[in-house]
Short mmCIF file of N, CA, C and O in Angstrom, two decimals:
data_model
loop_
_atom_site.label_atom_id
_atom_site.label_comp_id
_atom_site.label_asym_id
_atom_site.label_seq_id
_atom_site.Cartn_x
_atom_site.Cartn_y
_atom_site.Cartn_z
N GLN A 21 -26.52 -175.30 69.62
CA GLN A 21 -25.80 -175.62 70.85
C GLN A 21 -24.37 -176.04 70.56
O GLN A 21 -23.43 -175.50 71.13
N VAL A 22 -24.22 -177.03 69.71
CA VAL A 22 -22.90 -177.51 69.33
C VAL A 22 -22.78 -177.46 67.82
O VAL A 22 -23.51 -178.15 67.12
N GLN A 23 -21.88 -176.65 67.35
CA GLN A 23 -21.58 -176.58 65.94
C GLN A 23 -20.21 -177.18 65.67
O GLN A 23 -19.28 -176.98 66.47
N LEU A 24 -20.10 -177.90 64.59
CA LEU A 24 -18.85 -178.54 64.23
C LEU A 24 -18.34 -177.92 62.94
O LEU A 24 -19.05 -177.91 61.93
N VAL A 25 -17.13 -177.43 63.00
CA VAL A 25 -16.52 -176.77 61.86
C VAL A 25 -15.40 -177.65 61.32
O VAL A 25 -14.42 -177.91 62.02
N GLU A 26 -15.56 -178.11 60.10
CA GLU A 26 -14.61 -179.00 59.47
C GLU A 26 -13.73 -178.23 58.49
O GLU A 26 -14.19 -177.28 57.84
N SER A 27 -12.51 -178.66 58.36
CA SER A 27 -11.59 -178.04 57.42
C SER A 27 -10.51 -179.04 57.03
O SER A 27 -10.34 -180.07 57.67
N GLY A 28 -9.79 -178.72 55.96
CA GLY A 28 -8.64 -179.52 55.57
C GLY A 28 -8.84 -180.45 54.39
O GLY A 28 -7.91 -181.14 53.99
N GLY A 29 -10.03 -180.50 53.84
CA GLY A 29 -10.27 -181.36 52.69
C GLY A 29 -9.70 -180.78 51.42
O GLY A 29 -9.12 -179.70 51.41
N GLY A 30 -9.86 -181.52 50.34
CA GLY A 30 -9.37 -181.05 49.06
C GLY A 30 -8.99 -182.19 48.14
O GLY A 30 -9.39 -183.33 48.33
N LEU A 31 -8.20 -181.85 47.15
CA LEU A 31 -7.74 -182.80 46.14
C LEU A 31 -6.29 -183.15 46.38
O LEU A 31 -5.45 -182.26 46.58
N VAL A 32 -5.99 -184.44 46.35
CA VAL A 32 -4.64 -184.91 46.56
C VAL A 32 -4.39 -186.12 45.66
O VAL A 32 -5.32 -186.86 45.33
N GLN A 33 -3.15 -186.30 45.26
CA GLN A 33 -2.78 -187.45 44.44
C GLN A 33 -2.64 -188.70 45.30
O GLN A 33 -2.38 -188.62 46.50
N ALA A 34 -2.83 -189.85 44.68
CA ALA A 34 -2.67 -191.12 45.38
C ALA A 34 -1.29 -191.20 46.02
O ALA A 34 -0.29 -190.84 45.41
N GLY A 35 -1.27 -191.67 47.25
CA GLY A 35 -0.03 -191.75 48.01
C GLY A 35 0.25 -190.52 48.85
O GLY A 35 1.15 -190.54 49.69
N GLY A 36 -0.51 -189.48 48.63
CA GLY A 36 -0.32 -188.25 49.36
C GLY A 36 -1.00 -188.26 50.72
O GLY A 36 -1.58 -189.26 51.14
N SER A 37 -0.93 -187.12 51.38
CA SER A 37 -1.47 -186.99 52.73
C SER A 37 -2.39 -185.79 52.83
O SER A 37 -2.27 -184.83 52.06
N LEU A 38 -3.26 -185.85 53.80
CA LEU A 38 -4.21 -184.78 54.05
C LEU A 38 -4.56 -184.83 55.53
O LEU A 38 -4.60 -185.92 56.13
N ARG A 39 -4.82 -183.68 56.12
CA ARG A 39 -5.24 -183.64 57.51
C ARG A 39 -6.55 -182.89 57.64
O ARG A 39 -6.66 -181.72 57.26
N LEU A 40 -7.55 -183.58 58.17
CA LEU A 40 -8.84 -182.98 58.42
C LEU A 40 -8.92 -182.51 59.87
O LEU A 40 -8.41 -183.17 60.77
N SER A 41 -9.58 -181.39 60.06
CA SER A 41 -9.79 -180.85 61.39
C SER A 41 -11.28 -180.69 61.65
O SER A 41 -12.04 -180.37 60.75
N CYS A 42 -11.67 -180.91 62.89
CA CYS A 42 -13.05 -180.70 63.30
C CYS A 42 -13.04 -180.02 64.66
O CYS A 42 -12.55 -180.61 65.64
N ALA A 43 -13.55 -178.82 64.71
CA ALA A 43 -13.59 -178.04 65.93
C ALA A 43 -15.02 -177.89 66.43
O ALA A 43 -15.90 -177.49 65.67
N ALA A 44 -15.24 -178.20 67.68
CA ALA A 44 -16.55 -178.02 68.30
C ALA A 44 -16.65 -176.61 68.88
O ALA A 44 -15.74 -176.16 69.57
N SER A 45 -17.75 -175.95 68.59
CA SER A 45 -17.94 -174.56 69.02
C SER A 45 -18.41 -174.48 70.47
O SER A 45 -19.47 -173.91 70.77
N VAL A 46 -17.64 -175.05 71.35
CA VAL A 46 -17.89 -174.97 72.78
C VAL A 46 -16.56 -174.69 73.46
O VAL A 46 -15.50 -175.04 72.94
N ARG A 47 -16.64 -174.06 74.61
CA ARG A 47 -15.40 -173.74 75.31
C ARG A 47 -14.86 -174.94 76.09
O ARG A 47 -13.64 -175.09 76.23
N THR A 48 -15.75 -175.77 76.57
CA THR A 48 -15.37 -177.00 77.25
C THR A 48 -16.17 -178.16 76.66
O THR A 48 -17.38 -178.05 76.47
N PHE A 49 -15.48 -179.23 76.39
CA PHE A 49 -16.14 -180.39 75.80
C PHE A 49 -16.73 -181.26 76.90
O PHE A 49 -15.99 -181.79 77.74
N SER A 50 -18.03 -181.41 76.90
CA SER A 50 -18.72 -182.23 77.89
C SER A 50 -19.46 -183.40 77.25
O SER A 50 -20.33 -184.01 77.87
N GLY A 51 -19.11 -183.70 76.01
CA GLY A 51 -19.68 -184.84 75.33
C GLY A 51 -18.92 -186.11 75.63
O GLY A 51 -18.09 -186.17 76.55
N TYR A 52 -19.19 -187.13 74.85
CA TYR A 52 -18.60 -188.44 75.09
C TYR A 52 -17.54 -188.83 74.06
O TYR A 52 -16.57 -189.48 74.40
N ALA A 53 -17.75 -188.42 72.82
CA ALA A 53 -16.81 -188.80 71.79
C ALA A 53 -16.97 -187.91 70.57
O ALA A 53 -18.02 -187.30 70.35
N MET A 54 -15.93 -187.86 69.77
CA MET A 54 -15.97 -187.22 68.47
C MET A 54 -15.42 -188.20 67.45
O MET A 54 -14.52 -188.98 67.77
N GLY A 55 -15.95 -188.15 66.26
CA GLY A 55 -15.49 -189.09 65.26
C GLY A 55 -15.73 -188.62 63.84
O GLY A 55 -16.34 -187.58 63.59
N TRP A 56 -15.22 -189.42 62.92
CA TRP A 56 -15.33 -189.15 61.50
C TRP A 56 -16.00 -190.32 60.79
O TRP A 56 -15.71 -191.49 61.08
N PHE A 57 -16.88 -189.99 59.88
CA PHE A 57 -17.49 -190.94 58.97
C PHE A 57 -17.27 -190.45 57.55
O PHE A 57 -16.99 -189.27 57.32
N ARG A 58 -17.40 -191.34 56.58
CA ARG A 58 -17.28 -190.92 55.20
C ARG A 58 -18.32 -191.62 54.35
O ARG A 58 -18.76 -192.73 54.66
N GLN A 59 -18.71 -190.96 53.28
CA GLN A 59 -19.72 -191.51 52.39
C GLN A 59 -19.42 -191.12 50.96
O GLN A 59 -19.31 -189.94 50.64
N ALA A 60 -19.29 -192.13 50.11
CA ALA A 60 -19.13 -191.92 48.68
C ALA A 60 -20.49 -192.04 48.01
O ALA A 60 -21.39 -192.70 48.54
N PRO A 61 -20.68 -191.43 46.86
CA PRO A 61 -21.98 -191.51 46.17
C PRO A 61 -22.42 -192.94 45.93
O PRO A 61 -21.64 -193.76 45.45
N GLY A 62 -23.65 -193.24 46.29
CA GLY A 62 -24.20 -194.57 46.09
C GLY A 62 -23.76 -195.60 47.11
O GLY A 62 -24.11 -196.77 46.97
N GLU A 63 -23.00 -195.20 48.10
CA GLU A 63 -22.51 -196.12 49.12
C GLU A 63 -23.00 -195.71 50.49
O GLU A 63 -23.45 -194.59 50.71
N GLU A 64 -22.92 -196.65 51.42
CA GLU A 64 -23.33 -196.37 52.78
C GLU A 64 -22.29 -195.52 53.49
O GLU A 64 -21.13 -195.45 53.07
N ARG A 65 -22.71 -194.90 54.57
CA ARG A 65 -21.79 -194.11 55.36
C ARG A 65 -20.94 -195.04 56.22
O ARG A 65 -21.48 -195.82 57.02
N ASP A 66 -19.64 -194.96 56.06
CA ASP A 66 -18.72 -195.85 56.75
C ASP A 66 -18.04 -195.14 57.91
O ASP A 66 -17.71 -193.95 57.83
N PHE A 67 -17.81 -195.89 58.95
CA PHE A 67 -17.08 -195.38 60.10
C PHE A 67 -15.60 -195.29 59.77
O PHE A 67 -15.00 -196.23 59.24
N VAL A 68 -14.99 -194.17 60.09
CA VAL A 68 -13.57 -193.95 59.83
C VAL A 68 -12.77 -194.05 61.12
O VAL A 68 -11.86 -194.87 61.23
N SER A 69 -13.09 -193.21 62.07
CA SER A 69 -12.34 -193.17 63.32
C SER A 69 -13.10 -192.35 64.35
O SER A 69 -13.89 -191.48 64.01
N SER A 70 -12.82 -192.63 65.61
CA SER A 70 -13.42 -191.84 66.69
C SER A 70 -12.51 -191.86 67.90
O SER A 70 -11.60 -192.70 68.00
N ILE A 71 -12.76 -190.95 68.82
CA ILE A 71 -11.99 -190.87 70.04
C ILE A 71 -12.92 -190.64 71.21
O ILE A 71 -13.79 -189.77 71.16
N ALA A 72 -12.76 -191.45 72.25
CA ALA A 72 -13.48 -191.24 73.49
C ALA A 72 -12.83 -190.10 74.25
O ALA A 72 -11.63 -190.16 74.55
N TRP A 73 -13.61 -189.07 74.55
CA TRP A 73 -13.01 -187.86 75.08
C TRP A 73 -12.46 -188.02 76.48
O TRP A 73 -11.43 -187.43 76.81
N ARG A 74 -13.10 -188.80 77.29
CA ARG A 74 -12.66 -188.95 78.67
C ARG A 74 -11.34 -189.69 78.78
O ARG A 74 -10.48 -189.32 79.59
N THR A 75 -11.17 -190.71 77.96
CA THR A 75 -10.00 -191.57 78.07
C THR A 75 -8.97 -191.33 76.98
O THR A 75 -7.80 -191.70 77.13
N GLY A 76 -9.38 -190.75 75.87
CA GLY A 76 -8.48 -190.58 74.74
C GLY A 76 -8.32 -191.83 73.89
O GLY A 76 -7.50 -191.84 72.97
N HIS A 77 -9.07 -192.86 74.18
CA HIS A 77 -8.98 -194.10 73.41
C HIS A 77 -9.53 -193.88 72.00
O HIS A 77 -10.58 -193.27 71.83
N THR A 78 -8.80 -194.37 71.02
CA THR A 78 -9.19 -194.19 69.64
C THR A 78 -9.67 -195.49 69.02
O THR A 78 -9.25 -196.58 69.40
N TYR A 79 -10.54 -195.35 68.04
CA TYR A 79 -11.10 -196.47 67.31
C TYR A 79 -10.95 -196.19 65.82
O TYR A 79 -11.05 -195.04 65.38
N TYR A 80 -10.72 -197.25 65.04
CA TYR A 80 -10.52 -197.09 63.61
C TYR A 80 -11.31 -198.12 62.82
O TYR A 80 -11.46 -199.27 63.25
N GLY A 81 -11.81 -197.70 61.68
CA GLY A 81 -12.44 -198.63 60.77
C GLY A 81 -11.41 -199.54 60.13
O GLY A 81 -10.23 -199.20 60.02
N ASN A 82 -11.87 -200.70 59.71
CA ASN A 82 -10.96 -201.71 59.16
C ASN A 82 -10.24 -201.24 57.90
O ASN A 82 -9.11 -201.65 57.64
N PHE A 83 -10.87 -200.40 57.13
CA PHE A 83 -10.30 -200.01 55.85
C PHE A 83 -9.27 -198.91 55.95
O PHE A 83 -8.55 -198.65 54.98
N VAL A 84 -9.18 -198.25 57.10
CA VAL A 84 -8.27 -197.12 57.23
C VAL A 84 -7.20 -197.32 58.29
O VAL A 84 -6.24 -196.55 58.34
N LYS A 85 -7.36 -198.32 59.11
CA LYS A 85 -6.38 -198.57 60.18
C LYS A 85 -4.99 -198.78 59.59
O LYS A 85 -4.80 -199.52 58.64
N GLY A 86 -4.02 -198.10 60.18
CA GLY A 86 -2.65 -198.20 59.72
C GLY A 86 -2.25 -197.05 58.81
O GLY A 86 -1.05 -196.80 58.64
N ARG A 87 -3.21 -196.38 58.23
CA ARG A 87 -2.94 -195.24 57.36
C ARG A 87 -3.43 -193.93 57.95
O ARG A 87 -2.84 -192.88 57.68
N PHE A 88 -4.49 -194.00 58.74
CA PHE A 88 -5.07 -192.80 59.33
C PHE A 88 -4.79 -192.77 60.82
O PHE A 88 -4.72 -193.81 61.48
N THR A 89 -4.64 -191.57 61.36
CA THR A 89 -4.41 -191.39 62.77
C THR A 89 -5.29 -190.26 63.30
O THR A 89 -5.29 -189.17 62.74
N LEU A 90 -6.01 -190.54 64.36
CA LEU A 90 -6.87 -189.54 64.97
C LEU A 90 -6.22 -189.02 66.24
O LEU A 90 -5.74 -189.80 67.07
N SER A 91 -6.21 -187.72 66.39
CA SER A 91 -5.67 -187.09 67.59
C SER A 91 -6.58 -185.95 68.01
O SER A 91 -7.53 -185.61 67.31
N ARG A 92 -6.28 -185.37 69.15
CA ARG A 92 -7.12 -184.30 69.66
C ARG A 92 -6.30 -183.21 70.32
O ARG A 92 -5.17 -183.42 70.75
N ASP A 93 -6.91 -182.04 70.41
CA ASP A 93 -6.38 -180.92 71.14
C ASP A 93 -7.46 -180.52 72.13
O ASP A 93 -8.45 -179.89 71.75
N ASN A 94 -7.28 -180.88 73.39
CA ASN A 94 -8.30 -180.64 74.40
C ASN A 94 -8.61 -179.15 74.57
O ASN A 94 -9.77 -178.77 74.76
N ALA A 95 -7.58 -178.33 74.51
CA ALA A 95 -7.76 -176.91 74.72
C ALA A 95 -8.61 -176.28 73.63
O ALA A 95 -9.31 -175.29 73.87
N LYS A 96 -8.55 -176.83 72.44
CA LYS A 96 -9.29 -176.28 71.30
C LYS A 96 -10.56 -177.06 70.98
O LYS A 96 -11.27 -176.70 70.04
N ASN A 97 -10.84 -178.11 71.75
CA ASN A 97 -11.99 -178.97 71.47
C ASN A 97 -12.01 -179.40 70.00
O ASN A 97 -13.03 -179.33 69.32
N THR A 98 -10.86 -179.85 69.56
CA THR A 98 -10.65 -180.15 68.16
C THR A 98 -10.05 -181.53 67.98
O THR A 98 -9.20 -181.95 68.78
N VAL A 99 -10.50 -182.23 66.97
CA VAL A 99 -9.90 -183.50 66.59
C VAL A 99 -9.28 -183.35 65.21
O VAL A 99 -9.76 -182.58 64.37
N TYR A 100 -8.22 -184.10 64.99
CA TYR A 100 -7.50 -184.07 63.73
C TYR A 100 -7.42 -185.48 63.17
O TYR A 100 -7.08 -186.42 63.89
N LEU A 101 -7.72 -185.61 61.91
CA LEU A 101 -7.60 -186.89 61.22
C LEU A 101 -6.47 -186.78 60.21
O LEU A 101 -6.63 -186.16 59.16
N GLN A 102 -5.34 -187.36 60.56
CA GLN A 102 -4.20 -187.38 59.66
C GLN A 102 -4.34 -188.57 58.73
O GLN A 102 -4.36 -189.72 59.18
N MET A 103 -4.42 -188.31 57.45
CA MET A 103 -4.62 -189.34 56.45
C MET A 103 -3.38 -189.45 55.58
O MET A 103 -3.04 -188.51 54.87
N ASN A 104 -2.72 -190.59 55.65
CA ASN A 104 -1.53 -190.84 54.86
C ASN A 104 -1.77 -191.97 53.86
O ASN A 104 -2.72 -192.73 54.00
N SER A 105 -0.89 -192.05 52.88
CA SER A 105 -0.98 -193.09 51.86
C SER A 105 -2.38 -193.19 51.27
O SER A 105 -2.96 -194.27 51.15
N LEU A 106 -2.91 -192.06 50.90
CA LEU A 106 -4.28 -192.00 50.42
C LEU A 106 -4.44 -192.75 49.11
O LEU A 106 -3.55 -192.76 48.26
N LYS A 107 -5.59 -193.37 48.96
CA LYS A 107 -5.94 -194.14 47.78
C LYS A 107 -7.17 -193.54 47.11
O LYS A 107 -7.96 -192.85 47.77
N PRO A 108 -7.35 -193.79 45.82
CA PRO A 108 -8.58 -193.30 45.18
C PRO A 108 -9.85 -193.78 45.87
O PRO A 108 -10.86 -193.06 45.85
N GLU A 109 -9.80 -194.95 46.49
CA GLU A 109 -10.95 -195.47 47.21
C GLU A 109 -11.31 -194.64 48.44
O GLU A 109 -12.40 -194.80 49.00
N ASP A 110 -10.41 -193.78 48.88
CA ASP A 110 -10.68 -192.91 50.01
C ASP A 110 -11.52 -191.71 49.61
O ASP A 110 -11.94 -190.94 50.49
N THR A 111 -11.72 -191.52 48.33
CA THR A 111 -12.52 -190.40 47.85
C THR A 111 -13.94 -190.50 48.40
O THR A 111 -14.63 -191.49 48.19
N ALA A 112 -14.35 -189.48 49.11
CA ALA A 112 -15.66 -189.46 49.74
C ALA A 112 -15.87 -188.11 50.40
O ALA A 112 -14.95 -187.29 50.48
N ARG A 113 -17.09 -187.91 50.87
CA ARG A 113 -17.35 -186.77 51.70
C ARG A 113 -17.20 -187.21 53.15
O ARG A 113 -17.81 -188.20 53.56
N TYR A 114 -16.39 -186.51 53.90
CA TYR A 114 -16.09 -186.87 55.27
C TYR A 114 -16.88 -186.00 56.23
O TYR A 114 -16.90 -184.77 56.11
N TYR A 115 -17.54 -186.64 57.20
CA TYR A 115 -18.39 -185.95 58.15
C TYR A 115 -17.85 -186.12 59.57
O TYR A 115 -17.52 -187.23 59.98
N CYS A 116 -17.81 -185.03 60.28
CA CYS A 116 -17.45 -185.05 61.69
C CYS A 116 -18.72 -185.10 62.53
O CYS A 116 -19.69 -184.39 62.26
N GLY A 117 -18.71 -185.95 63.54
CA GLY A 117 -19.85 -186.06 64.43
C GLY A 117 -19.42 -186.09 65.88
O GLY A 117 -18.27 -186.39 66.19
N VAL A 118 -20.34 -185.78 66.76
CA VAL A 118 -20.06 -185.77 68.19
C VAL A 118 -21.16 -186.49 68.94
O VAL A 118 -22.35 -186.34 68.62
N GLN A 119 -20.76 -187.31 69.90
CA GLN A 119 -21.69 -187.91 70.84
C GLN A 119 -21.80 -186.96 72.02
O GLN A 119 -20.87 -186.86 72.82
N TRP A 120 -22.90 -186.25 72.10
CA TRP A 120 -23.03 -185.18 73.07
C TRP A 120 -23.99 -185.49 74.20
O TRP A 120 -23.63 -185.43 75.37
N ALA A 121 -25.23 -185.80 73.87
CA ALA A 121 -26.26 -185.99 74.90
C ALA A 121 -26.10 -187.31 75.63
O ALA A 121 -26.34 -187.38 76.85
N LYS A 122 -25.73 -188.35 74.92
CA LYS A 122 -25.57 -189.66 75.52
C LYS A 122 -24.57 -190.46 74.72
O LYS A 122 -24.40 -190.24 73.52
N PRO A 123 -23.92 -191.41 75.38
CA PRO A 123 -22.91 -192.19 74.67
C PRO A 123 -23.53 -193.09 73.61
O PRO A 123 -24.62 -193.62 73.77
N GLY A 124 -22.79 -193.24 72.52
CA GLY A 124 -23.20 -194.13 71.46
C GLY A 124 -24.04 -193.51 70.36
O GLY A 124 -24.23 -194.13 69.32
N GLU A 125 -24.52 -192.30 70.58
CA GLU A 125 -25.39 -191.65 69.60
C GLU A 125 -24.77 -190.34 69.13
O GLU A 125 -24.57 -189.42 69.91
N TYR A 126 -24.50 -190.27 67.85
CA TYR A 126 -24.00 -189.03 67.25
C TYR A 126 -25.18 -188.11 66.98
O TYR A 126 -25.98 -188.36 66.07
N ASP A 127 -25.31 -187.06 67.76
CA ASP A 127 -26.46 -186.17 67.65
C ASP A 127 -26.14 -184.81 67.05
O ASP A 127 -27.05 -184.00 66.85
N TYR A 128 -24.89 -184.54 66.77
CA TYR A 128 -24.50 -183.33 66.07
C TYR A 128 -23.53 -183.70 64.97
O TYR A 128 -22.63 -184.53 65.16
N TRP A 129 -23.70 -183.06 63.82
CA TRP A 129 -22.88 -183.35 62.66
C TRP A 129 -22.41 -182.08 61.98
O TRP A 129 -23.10 -181.06 61.99
N GLY A 130 -21.23 -182.15 61.40
CA GLY A 130 -20.77 -181.08 60.55
C GLY A 130 -21.39 -181.19 59.18
O GLY A 130 -22.12 -182.14 58.86
N GLN A 131 -21.12 -180.22 58.34
CA GLN A 131 -21.68 -180.19 57.00
C GLN A 131 -21.03 -181.21 56.07
O GLN A 131 -21.60 -181.56 55.05
N GLY A 132 -19.87 -181.69 56.44
CA GLY A 132 -19.12 -182.60 55.61
C GLY A 132 -18.11 -181.86 54.77
O GLY A 132 -18.30 -180.70 54.40
N ILE A 133 -17.02 -182.53 54.46
CA ILE A 133 -15.96 -181.93 53.66
C ILE A 133 -15.46 -182.95 52.66
O ILE A 133 -15.27 -184.13 52.98
N GLN A 134 -15.25 -182.51 51.44
CA GLN A 134 -14.90 -183.42 50.35
C GLN A 134 -13.42 -183.74 50.35
O GLN A 134 -12.57 -182.85 50.48
N VAL A 135 -13.12 -185.01 50.19
CA VAL A 135 -11.76 -185.49 49.97
C VAL A 135 -11.74 -186.25 48.66
O VAL A 135 -12.49 -187.21 48.48
N THR A 136 -10.90 -185.82 47.75
CA THR A 136 -10.79 -186.47 46.45
C THR A 136 -9.35 -186.88 46.21
O THR A 136 -8.44 -186.05 46.29
N VAL A 137 -9.16 -188.15 45.93
CA VAL A 137 -7.83 -188.70 45.70
C VAL A 137 -7.74 -189.14 44.24
O VAL A 137 -8.48 -190.02 43.81
N SER A 138 -6.84 -188.55 43.50
CA SER A 138 -6.68 -188.86 42.09
C SER A 138 -5.59 -189.90 41.90
O SER A 138 -4.64 -190.00 42.68
N SER A 139 -5.70 -190.68 40.83
CA SER A 139 -4.72 -191.71 40.52
C SER A 139 -3.77 -191.27 39.44
O SER A 139 -3.97 -190.23 38.79
#
């Protein structure tokens, strides 16, 4: 029903920038929110950022606020995560999720995309 296509990951040096994209395979977005989570090996999945689709209000995790910016393109049902001043600690697999059936529950996920920051 809803497929999420992620792109933009890769390898970058510390201090560099990267932009992740997540596109929902629907013509009109009727969900509640889209967001990003990340998970490094042996660690829990951490919240990165999300956007409420109706209002455009954005939310950020404590560890990324001030460096990352989440935006959207309504026409493309796509969210973009602009990541600046990247640190080695940002190295993780980043997952895009969508709250579709009901608010507060991420019920669709992308495959995840790797972000590696070298020092």
